[in-house]
Amino acid sequence: MPQKACICEICNCGRHKCPVHPTRPKNDYQECKITEYSNKYRAYELQGKPEMFKPKPQMARETSKLDDTTTFKTDYIAHPLQSKYVHKSGLYVKPEGNMDMMTSYVKDYTEKSMDKTASMKPAYKYHGDDVPFEGHPTYKDDYKAWKTSKPEAIKKDKLYVPPTASMENRTTFRTDFVPLDLPHTRSYKPDNLALVSKEPFDDLTNHKHDYINHPIPERVLRAKEEYRPSKAPLESLTTAQRDYIGHALPKQENFKPKNTGIRSDQPLDDMTEFKECYKQWDIPKKDLKVRDAYVKPAGTMDNTTSHRNDYVPHQVQVTRSMKPQATSGGNEAQFDDTTTFKTDFKPWQASHQIRKDPSRRDYEMPNVPFEGMATYKAHYVEHGLNPVRSFKPDSFVDANKAPFEGNSMYKSEYTMKQVDPCPVVELPKHGYRFLETNQLGHQVYTK
């Protein structure tokens, strides 16, 4: 009999699922009860609460002395070190005799005495003419200096003379537009007068009637209570001071060798080949040419320029301004500053005396002194309490010398197993053949 199953039922890895409702509308969806959780995880009946294998949290305390031995101290033992061998070089001994400065260059290229080679260029000889040279150019013949007189200035020396008649400052605007005296337009708006009452203004309010100003008595200052410390001594012993007792340990010796420098008692010989061969020679001073002293020329310098000769300062009068003075041509009538606010809201003659309710009596100070004891101090009286004893168990460490058992239920039950590949990856290989797609969208295969 052929077996039918969808991809959700064939898959055993949990990563392959059928595309449920790929193209159907959202309203036509139906609940799909085929899930991986419902297929693999069945409901089983539980038989009581399983026993807990976790050990009880008990602190074991070690009574022996703390052992400070470490793997570093056991593996790396300090060995005696020998001093480093230092090679002592012998003293420098200067060789006897002089240094042979002879080189192959000096042997091959020796200095020879010979005459200076004469120049093969023929000597230049100037053949001059017996006729003397005339240094008179054509420029002097063509362009001769003529005797001309200084041209007279075309500009006439004319000084400004102000006119004697007064300037007529009458413009076309003033002649055409003459100000006319027009009467004021009468306003037809009715007078906005406020209705004034003859009765005096009643300024008595509920606040003035109910809240009367009473004289406040002076505040009584109470003395501050002094701090009273507790008579029981402070218990400053902590669990760290009680459990971890400090032990005096010797200072660890440093095994690093001492870095001492190598010194020599002989003086430093700073003589080099360069200092011995190339010595400093005295160079004569260079002769400096002495310049002639400055001689001041005879006579005085003429500082007169053509600008000073042509442009002579003249006395000119200041030009008078022809701008007319700004005169106000407004109305000379007095400004009327009367407003509706001034006419409607007039200041009234009111007194600053506070009106009181005649039915209420004045506040009388009590003769009995104020009792500063509050209900909180009267009801809650301070009592001396003893410190509460802590029932918390002592946090001591119980060190177990037996080796730690690292086996757990997870290691024993969950062992590594070989996982077979999911049959959905290669359906034809496992004998599955596509049959149809049902109404819920599951792809059904048959085997």
Short mmCIF file of C-alpha atoms in Angstrom, two decimals:
data_model
loop_
_atom_site.label_atom_id
_atom_site.label_comp_id
_atom_site.label_asym_id
_atom_site.label_seq_id
_atom_site.Cartn_x
_atom_site.Cartn_y
_atom_site.Cartn_z
CA MET A 1 0.00 0.00 0.00
CA PRO A 2 1.53 3.37 -0.97
CA GLN A 3 2.44 5.70 1.88
CA LYS A 4 1.49 9.41 1.62
CA ALA A 5 3.30 12.15 3.53
CA CYS A 6 4.08 15.86 3.09
CA ILE A 7 7.48 17.59 3.42
CA CYS A 8 6.72 18.54 7.05
CA GLU A 9 6.26 14.83 7.93
CA ILE A 10 9.20 13.54 5.87
CA CYS A 11 11.74 16.06 7.28
CA ASN A 12 13.68 14.88 10.33
CA CYS A 13 16.01 17.89 10.78
CA GLY A 14 13.38 20.58 11.35
CA ARG A 15 14.59 22.92 8.58
CA HIS A 16 12.17 21.90 5.77
CA LYS A 17 8.52 22.92 5.79
CA CYS A 18 5.72 23.14 3.26
CA PRO A 19 4.80 26.62 1.94
CA VAL A 20 1.35 26.68 3.58
CA HIS A 21 -1.25 28.82 1.69
CA PRO A 22 1.17 30.37 -0.85
CA THR A 23 -1.43 32.11 -3.08
CA ARG A 24 -4.77 31.95 -1.26
CA PRO A 25 -6.42 35.08 0.25
CA LYS A 26 -5.89 35.91 3.90
CA ASN A 27 -9.54 35.39 4.87
CA ASP A 28 -9.60 31.80 3.50
CA TYR A 29 -6.75 30.57 5.70
CA GLN A 30 -7.55 27.57 7.90
CA GLU A 31 -5.74 26.40 10.97
CA CYS A 32 -2.98 23.93 10.19
CA LYS A 33 -2.53 21.41 12.97
CA ILE A 34 0.42 19.60 11.41
CA THR A 35 3.55 20.95 13.13
CA GLU A 36 6.95 19.54 13.97
CA TYR A 37 6.30 20.05 17.69
CA SER A 38 3.05 18.07 17.69
CA ASN A 39 4.62 15.24 15.65
CA LYS A 40 7.86 14.75 17.62
CA TYR A 41 7.03 15.83 21.18
CA ARG A 42 4.23 13.64 22.53
CA ALA A 43 2.57 14.16 25.87
CA TYR A 44 3.73 11.67 28.50
CA GLU A 45 2.48 11.06 32.03
CA LEU A 46 4.89 12.28 34.70
CA GLN A 47 5.49 10.02 37.69
CA GLY A 48 6.28 12.37 40.53
CA LYS A 49 8.96 15.04 40.77
CA PRO A 50 12.44 13.78 39.78
CA GLU A 51 15.05 13.63 42.46
CA MET A 52 17.58 16.42 42.42
CA PHE A 53 21.21 15.31 41.95
CA LYS A 54 22.70 18.72 42.73
CA PRO A 55 24.75 18.61 45.95
CA LYS A 56 23.61 20.73 48.85
CA PRO A 57 25.34 24.10 49.19
CA GLN A 58 27.58 23.43 52.20
CA MET A 59 30.76 25.34 52.82
CA ALA A 60 33.73 23.20 53.94
CA ARG A 61 36.42 24.94 55.95
CA GLU A 62 40.06 23.84 55.91
CA THR A 63 41.76 23.79 59.32
CA SER A 64 45.32 23.26 58.07
CA LYS A 65 47.75 26.05 57.18
CA LEU A 66 47.47 27.66 53.75
CA ASP A 67 49.98 26.13 51.32
CA ASP A 68 51.51 28.81 49.08
CA THR A 69 53.39 26.34 46.86
CA THR A 70 52.66 26.95 43.16
CA THR A 71 53.62 25.17 39.94
CA PHE A 72 55.94 28.06 39.12
CA LYS A 73 57.92 27.57 42.35
CA THR A 74 58.13 23.79 41.89
CA ASP A 75 59.13 23.86 38.20
CA TYR A 76 61.40 26.93 38.11
CA ILE A 77 64.02 26.45 40.86
CA ALA A 78 66.61 29.13 41.47
CA HIS A 79 70.07 27.88 40.39
CA PRO A 80 73.35 29.55 41.26
CA LEU A 81 74.48 31.76 38.38
CA GLN A 82 78.11 32.26 37.35
CA SER A 83 79.48 35.62 36.41
CA LYS A 84 79.61 36.38 32.72
CA TYR A 85 83.05 35.95 31.09
CA VAL A 86 84.39 39.30 29.99
CA HIS A 87 87.24 39.36 27.48
CA LYS A 88 89.93 41.83 28.47
CA SER A 89 91.55 43.49 25.48
CA GLY A 90 95.31 44.30 25.62
CA LEU A 91 96.70 47.80 25.77
CA TYR A 92 97.25 49.66 22.51
CA VAL A 93 100.96 49.83 21.58
CA LYS A 94 101.93 52.41 19.00
CA PRO A 95 104.10 50.85 16.26
CA GLU A 96 107.66 52.09 15.78
CA GLY A 97 108.72 54.09 12.73
CA ASN A 98 106.79 56.36 10.41
CA MET A 99 103.80 55.52 8.28
CA ASP A 100 104.60 54.82 4.61
CA MET A 101 102.52 57.38 2.69
CA MET A 102 103.71 56.20 -0.73
CA THR A 103 100.80 55.21 -3.04
CA SER A 104 100.54 53.94 -6.60
CA TYR A 105 99.19 57.32 -7.68
CA VAL A 106 102.33 59.10 -6.39
CA LYS A 107 104.62 56.53 -8.10
CA ASP A 108 102.87 56.62 -11.51
CA TYR A 109 102.01 60.29 -11.74
CA THR A 110 105.20 62.10 -10.84
CA GLU A 111 105.61 65.84 -11.12
CA LYS A 112 107.60 66.99 -14.22
CA SER A 113 109.01 70.41 -15.07
CA MET A 114 108.08 71.77 -18.52
CA ASP A 115 107.48 75.06 -20.26
CA LYS A 116 104.05 76.58 -20.63
CA THR A 117 102.40 75.80 -23.99
CA ALA A 118 102.20 78.88 -26.18
CA SER A 119 98.85 79.91 -27.69
CA MET A 120 98.37 79.23 -31.40
CA LYS A 121 95.91 82.09 -31.76
CA PRO A 122 97.38 85.01 -33.74
CA ALA A 123 97.88 88.20 -31.77
CA TYR A 124 95.28 90.91 -32.42
CA LYS A 125 96.65 94.19 -33.70
CA TYR A 126 94.48 97.34 -34.04
CA HIS A 127 95.01 99.29 -37.26
CA GLY A 128 93.74 102.80 -36.55
CA ASP A 129 93.08 105.63 -39.06
CA ASP A 130 94.96 108.89 -39.00
CA VAL A 131 91.72 110.91 -39.44
CA PRO A 132 90.27 111.91 -36.08
CA PHE A 133 86.80 110.55 -35.16
CA GLU A 134 83.89 112.92 -35.41
CA GLY A 135 81.47 112.17 -32.62
CA HIS A 136 78.73 114.43 -33.98
CA PRO A 137 75.47 112.44 -34.57
CA THR A 138 72.59 113.37 -36.87
CA TYR A 139 70.34 113.74 -33.83
CA LYS A 140 72.11 116.95 -32.85
CA ASP A 141 71.83 118.32 -36.41
CA ASP A 142 68.11 117.54 -36.82
CA TYR A 143 66.82 118.28 -33.34
CA LYS A 144 68.24 121.61 -32.22
CA ALA A 145 67.26 123.50 -29.14
CA TRP A 146 65.26 126.61 -30.09
CA LYS A 147 65.06 129.71 -27.97
CA THR A 148 61.40 129.97 -26.94
CA SER A 149 59.62 132.06 -24.37
CA LYS A 150 57.39 130.65 -21.64
CA PRO A 151 53.76 130.46 -22.83
CA GLU A 152 51.23 132.49 -20.98
CA ALA A 153 48.44 130.74 -19.10
CA ILE A 154 45.11 130.71 -20.92
CA LYS A 155 43.21 130.51 -17.59
CA LYS A 156 42.33 133.97 -16.30
CA ASP A 157 43.04 134.83 -12.70
CA LYS A 158 39.42 135.42 -11.80
CA LEU A 159 38.43 135.61 -8.17
CA TYR A 160 34.90 134.74 -7.05
CA VAL A 161 32.86 137.80 -6.13
CA PRO A 162 29.63 137.02 -4.25
CA PRO A 163 26.45 138.75 -5.51
CA THR A 164 25.05 141.70 -3.54
CA ALA A 165 21.34 140.87 -4.05
CA SER A 166 19.63 138.24 -1.92
CA MET A 167 18.80 134.87 -3.50
CA GLU A 168 15.16 134.27 -4.42
CA ASN A 169 14.31 130.95 -2.75
CA ARG A 170 10.75 130.83 -4.06
CA THR A 171 10.13 127.47 -5.84
CA THR A 172 7.39 126.46 -8.25
CA PHE A 173 5.90 124.17 -5.58
CA ARG A 174 5.44 127.07 -3.15
CA THR A 175 4.00 129.32 -5.83
CA ASP A 176 1.52 126.72 -7.18
CA PHE A 177 0.44 124.98 -3.93
CA VAL A 178 -0.56 127.71 -1.48
CA PRO A 179 -1.69 126.51 2.01
CA LEU A 180 -5.34 127.29 2.70
CA ASP A 181 -6.98 127.59 6.12
CA LEU A 182 -9.66 124.85 6.14
CA PRO A 183 -12.20 124.48 8.96
CA HIS A 184 -12.09 121.29 11.08
CA THR A 185 -14.69 118.66 10.12
CA ARG A 186 -17.27 118.15 12.84
CA SER A 187 -17.50 114.53 14.13
CA TYR A 188 -20.96 112.96 14.10
CA LYS A 189 -19.91 110.14 16.45
CA PRO A 190 -21.95 110.17 19.68
CA ASP A 191 -20.11 111.02 22.89
CA ASN A 192 -18.87 107.86 24.61
CA LEU A 193 -19.46 108.93 28.20
CA ALA A 194 -19.43 106.44 31.06
CA LEU A 195 -22.30 106.25 33.52
CA VAL A 196 -20.96 107.60 36.79
CA SER A 197 -22.65 106.53 40.04
CA LYS A 198 -23.05 108.90 42.94
CA GLU A 199 -22.65 106.13 45.55
CA PRO A 200 -19.11 105.56 47.00
CA PHE A 201 -17.16 102.61 45.68
CA ASP A 202 -17.61 99.43 47.75
CA ASP A 203 -14.17 97.77 47.90
CA LEU A 204 -14.98 95.24 50.67
CA THR A 205 -14.11 91.70 49.46
CA ASN A 206 -14.42 88.22 50.99
CA HIS A 207 -10.69 88.13 51.56
CA LYS A 208 -10.74 91.36 53.57
CA HIS A 209 -13.87 90.19 55.42
CA ASP A 210 -12.71 86.68 56.39
CA TYR A 211 -8.90 86.97 56.64
CA ILE A 212 -8.00 89.55 59.28
CA ASN A 213 -4.40 90.44 59.87
CA HIS A 214 -3.41 89.24 63.38
CA PRO A 215 -0.16 90.03 65.12
CA ILE A 216 2.20 87.02 65.05
CA PRO A 217 3.95 86.18 68.34
CA GLU A 218 7.68 85.69 68.47
CA ARG A 219 8.95 82.20 67.55
CA VAL A 220 10.26 80.09 70.41
CA LEU A 221 13.60 78.49 69.55
CA ARG A 222 14.23 75.09 71.15
CA ALA A 223 17.67 73.90 72.01
CA LYS A 224 19.00 71.16 69.68
CA GLU A 225 19.40 67.77 71.34
CA GLU A 226 22.97 66.58 71.66
CA TYR A 227 24.10 63.38 69.96
CA ARG A 228 24.36 60.42 72.33
CA PRO A 229 26.63 57.66 70.97
CA SER A 230 25.88 54.01 71.60
CA LYS A 231 27.56 52.39 74.60
CA ALA A 232 28.05 49.01 72.86
CA PRO A 233 31.47 48.64 71.14
CA LEU A 234 31.57 48.43 67.33
CA GLU A 235 32.14 44.94 65.97
CA SER A 236 34.57 45.56 63.10
CA LEU A 237 35.61 41.94 62.46
CA THR A 238 34.76 40.93 58.90
CA THR A 239 34.63 37.51 57.25
CA ALA A 240 37.73 38.32 55.20
CA GLN A 241 39.75 39.19 58.34
CA ARG A 242 38.49 36.07 60.09
CA ASP A 243 39.03 33.54 57.26
CA TYR A 244 42.08 34.96 55.46
CA ILE A 245 44.85 35.42 58.02
CA GLY A 246 47.96 37.15 56.71
CA HIS A 247 51.17 35.10 56.87
CA ALA A 248 54.65 36.62 56.89
CA LEU A 249 56.48 35.42 53.75
CA PRO A 250 60.09 36.16 52.86
CA LYS A 251 60.76 38.53 49.99
CA GLN A 252 61.36 36.70 46.73
CA GLU A 253 64.95 36.92 45.55
CA ASN A 254 65.57 38.42 42.14
CA PHE A 255 67.49 35.99 39.87
CA LYS A 256 68.29 38.62 37.25
CA PRO A 257 72.08 39.23 36.98
CA LYS A 258 73.34 42.64 37.95
CA ASN A 259 73.95 44.98 35.03
CA THR A 260 77.36 46.45 35.92
CA GLY A 261 79.35 48.36 33.33
CA ILE A 262 82.93 47.49 32.28
CA ARG A 263 85.39 50.26 33.11
CA SER A 264 89.08 50.75 32.26
CA ASP A 265 91.68 52.70 34.23
CA GLN A 266 93.71 53.67 31.12
CA PRO A 267 93.12 57.15 29.64
CA LEU A 268 91.29 57.37 26.31
CA ASP A 269 93.60 57.77 23.29
CA ASP A 270 91.71 60.14 21.00
CA MET A 271 94.45 60.40 18.37
CA THR A 272 93.09 59.48 14.92
CA GLU A 273 94.64 59.23 11.49
CA PHE A 274 92.75 62.35 10.39
CA LYS A 275 94.19 64.44 13.27
CA GLU A 276 97.70 63.10 12.65
CA CYS A 277 97.81 63.64 8.84
CA TYR A 278 95.62 66.72 8.37
CA LYS A 279 96.91 69.42 10.68
CA GLN A 280 95.62 72.95 10.95
CA TRP A 281 97.70 75.58 9.15
CA ASP A 282 97.80 79.29 9.84
CA ILE A 283 96.04 81.24 7.09
CA PRO A 284 97.14 84.86 6.59
CA LYS A 285 94.49 87.52 6.88
CA LYS A 286 92.94 88.89 3.69
CA ASP A 287 93.84 92.50 2.79
CA LEU A 288 90.72 94.62 2.85
CA LYS A 289 90.45 97.59 0.51
CA VAL A 290 90.05 100.85 2.40
CA ARG A 291 87.33 103.04 1.00
CA ASP A 292 87.70 106.79 0.63
CA ALA A 293 86.06 108.97 3.21
CA TYR A 294 82.80 110.73 2.27
CA VAL A 295 83.35 114.40 1.25
CA LYS A 296 80.33 116.67 1.50
CA PRO A 297 79.80 118.74 -1.70
CA ALA A 298 80.13 122.51 -1.53
CA GLY A 299 77.04 124.74 -1.62
CA THR A 300 73.44 124.23 -0.54
CA MET A 301 70.81 121.97 -2.12
CA ASP A 302 67.96 123.65 -4.02
CA ASN A 303 64.71 122.07 -2.75
CA THR A 304 62.47 124.24 -4.94
CA THR A 305 60.17 122.23 -7.24
CA SER A 306 57.96 123.15 -10.17
CA HIS A 307 54.87 122.36 -8.08
CA ARG A 308 55.81 124.95 -5.48
CA ASN A 309 56.64 127.54 -8.18
CA ASP A 310 53.37 127.08 -10.22
CA TYR A 311 50.84 126.47 -7.45
CA VAL A 312 51.10 129.44 -5.05
CA PRO A 313 48.61 129.52 -2.13
CA HIS A 314 45.97 132.33 -2.41
CA GLN A 315 43.68 133.80 0.23
CA VAL A 316 40.13 132.70 -0.68
CA GLN A 317 36.99 133.49 1.30
CA VAL A 318 34.79 130.63 2.58
CA THR A 319 31.77 130.01 0.35
CA ARG A 320 28.48 130.86 2.07
CA SER A 321 25.79 128.14 2.04
CA MET A 322 22.78 128.98 -0.15
CA LYS A 323 20.55 126.28 1.41
CA PRO A 324 17.39 127.84 2.91
CA GLN A 325 16.71 127.32 6.59
CA ALA A 326 14.11 124.67 7.50
CA THR A 327 11.16 126.53 9.02
CA SER A 328 8.12 124.70 10.36
CA GLY A 329 4.92 125.84 8.69
CA GLY A 330 2.50 123.91 10.94
CA ASN A 331 -0.49 125.06 12.91
CA GLU A 332 0.27 127.25 15.92
CA ALA A 333 -2.83 126.05 17.82
CA GLN A 334 -2.33 124.24 21.16
CA PHE A 335 -2.28 120.40 21.01
CA ASP A 336 -5.43 118.76 22.42
CA ASP A 337 -4.39 115.64 24.43
CA THR A 338 -7.84 114.72 25.71
CA THR A 339 -8.67 110.98 25.37
CA THR A 340 -11.66 108.79 26.19
CA PHE A 341 -9.64 107.08 28.92
CA LYS A 342 -9.05 110.40 30.69
CA THR A 343 -12.72 111.40 30.39
CA ASP A 344 -14.25 108.03 31.44
CA PHE A 345 -11.79 106.77 34.10
CA LYS A 346 -11.26 109.61 36.54
CA PRO A 347 -9.36 109.20 39.81
CA TRP A 348 -11.67 109.05 42.83
CA GLN A 349 -10.88 110.17 46.35
CA ALA A 350 -10.54 106.85 48.18
CA SER A 351 -8.97 106.18 51.58
CA HIS A 352 -6.55 103.34 52.31
CA GLN A 353 -8.30 102.41 55.53
CA ILE A 354 -9.25 98.69 55.71
CA ARG A 355 -12.92 98.10 56.44
CA LYS A 356 -13.59 95.38 59.01
CA ASP A 357 -16.54 93.24 59.92
CA PRO A 358 -18.14 94.84 62.99
CA SER A 359 -19.50 91.44 64.15
CA ARG A 360 -15.99 89.95 64.60
CA ARG A 361 -13.78 90.71 67.59
CA ASP A 362 -10.08 91.49 67.45
CA TYR A 363 -7.52 88.74 67.91
CA GLU A 364 -6.35 88.34 71.52
CA MET A 365 -3.06 86.63 72.32
CA PRO A 366 -3.31 83.68 74.77
CA ASN A 367 -1.69 84.00 78.20
CA VAL A 368 -0.67 80.29 78.37
CA PRO A 369 2.83 79.58 76.88
CA PHE A 370 2.97 77.46 73.71
CA GLU A 371 3.48 73.73 74.29
CA GLY A 372 6.11 72.53 71.75
CA MET A 373 5.39 68.81 72.25
CA ALA A 374 4.03 67.22 69.05
CA THR A 375 1.87 64.11 68.87
CA TYR A 376 4.68 62.22 67.12
CA LYS A 377 7.09 62.83 70.04
CA ALA A 378 4.39 62.10 72.60
CA HIS A 379 3.30 58.75 71.07
CA TYR A 380 6.60 57.41 69.70
CA VAL A 381 9.01 57.32 72.66
CA GLU A 382 12.61 56.26 71.99
CA HIS A 383 13.56 53.01 73.73
CA GLY A 384 17.01 51.47 74.08
CA LEU A 385 17.20 48.22 72.06
CA ASN A 386 19.85 45.54 72.14
CA PRO A 387 21.47 44.59 68.80
CA VAL A 388 19.68 41.67 67.16
CA ARG A 389 21.77 38.50 66.99
CA SER A 390 22.31 37.28 63.45
CA PHE A 391 21.17 33.70 62.80
CA LYS A 392 23.10 33.55 59.52
CA PRO A 393 25.44 30.52 59.47
CA ASP A 394 29.17 31.16 59.45
CA SER A 395 30.54 31.28 55.93
CA PHE A 396 33.42 28.86 56.36
CA VAL A 397 35.08 26.89 53.60
CA ASP A 398 35.15 23.08 53.88
CA ALA A 399 37.93 22.05 51.50
CA ASN A 400 37.52 18.50 50.23
CA LYS A 401 40.76 16.67 49.51
CA ALA A 402 39.10 14.09 47.27
CA PRO A 403 39.38 14.73 43.52
CA PHE A 404 36.50 16.57 41.88
CA GLU A 405 34.04 14.27 40.14
CA GLY A 406 33.27 16.06 36.87
CA ASN A 407 30.82 13.46 35.53
CA SER A 408 27.31 14.80 34.98
CA MET A 409 24.04 13.41 33.76
CA TYR A 410 24.40 15.40 30.54
CA LYS A 411 27.76 13.74 29.72
CA SER A 412 26.45 10.24 30.47
CA GLU A 413 23.03 10.53 28.75
CA TYR A 414 23.76 12.82 25.77
CA THR A 415 26.50 11.14 23.76
CA MET A 416 27.58 12.21 20.30
CA LYS A 417 25.71 10.27 17.60
CA GLN A 418 26.03 10.31 13.86
CA VAL A 419 23.21 12.32 12.25
CA ASP A 420 21.79 10.92 8.99
CA PRO A 421 21.05 13.44 6.21
CA CYS A 422 17.49 14.67 5.89
CA PRO A 423 15.51 12.66 3.27
CA VAL A 424 13.91 15.88 1.92
CA VAL A 425 17.24 16.87 0.30
CA GLU A 426 17.08 13.95 -2.14
CA LEU A 427 13.46 12.74 -2.32
CA PRO A 428 13.76 10.65 -5.52
CA LYS A 429 16.75 8.79 -4.04
CA HIS A 430 14.63 7.65 -1.07
CA GLY A 431 11.75 6.56 -3.35
CA TYR A 432 9.39 9.55 -2.90
CA ARG A 433 7.32 10.82 -5.85
CA PHE A 434 5.33 14.08 -5.96
CA LEU A 435 1.57 13.44 -5.90
CA GLU A 436 -0.36 16.67 -5.29
CA THR A 437 -0.74 19.86 -3.28
CA ASN A 438 -3.71 19.78 -0.91
CA GLN A 439 -6.05 22.64 0.04
CA LEU A 440 -3.89 23.72 3.02
CA GLY A 441 -0.80 24.15 0.81
CA HIS A 442 1.11 21.01 1.89
CA GLN A 443 3.09 19.20 -0.85
CA VAL A 444 2.12 15.50 -0.61
CA TYR A 445 4.57 12.82 -1.77
CA THR A 446 3.92 9.10 -2.12
CA LYS A 447 6.35 6.19 -1.66
#
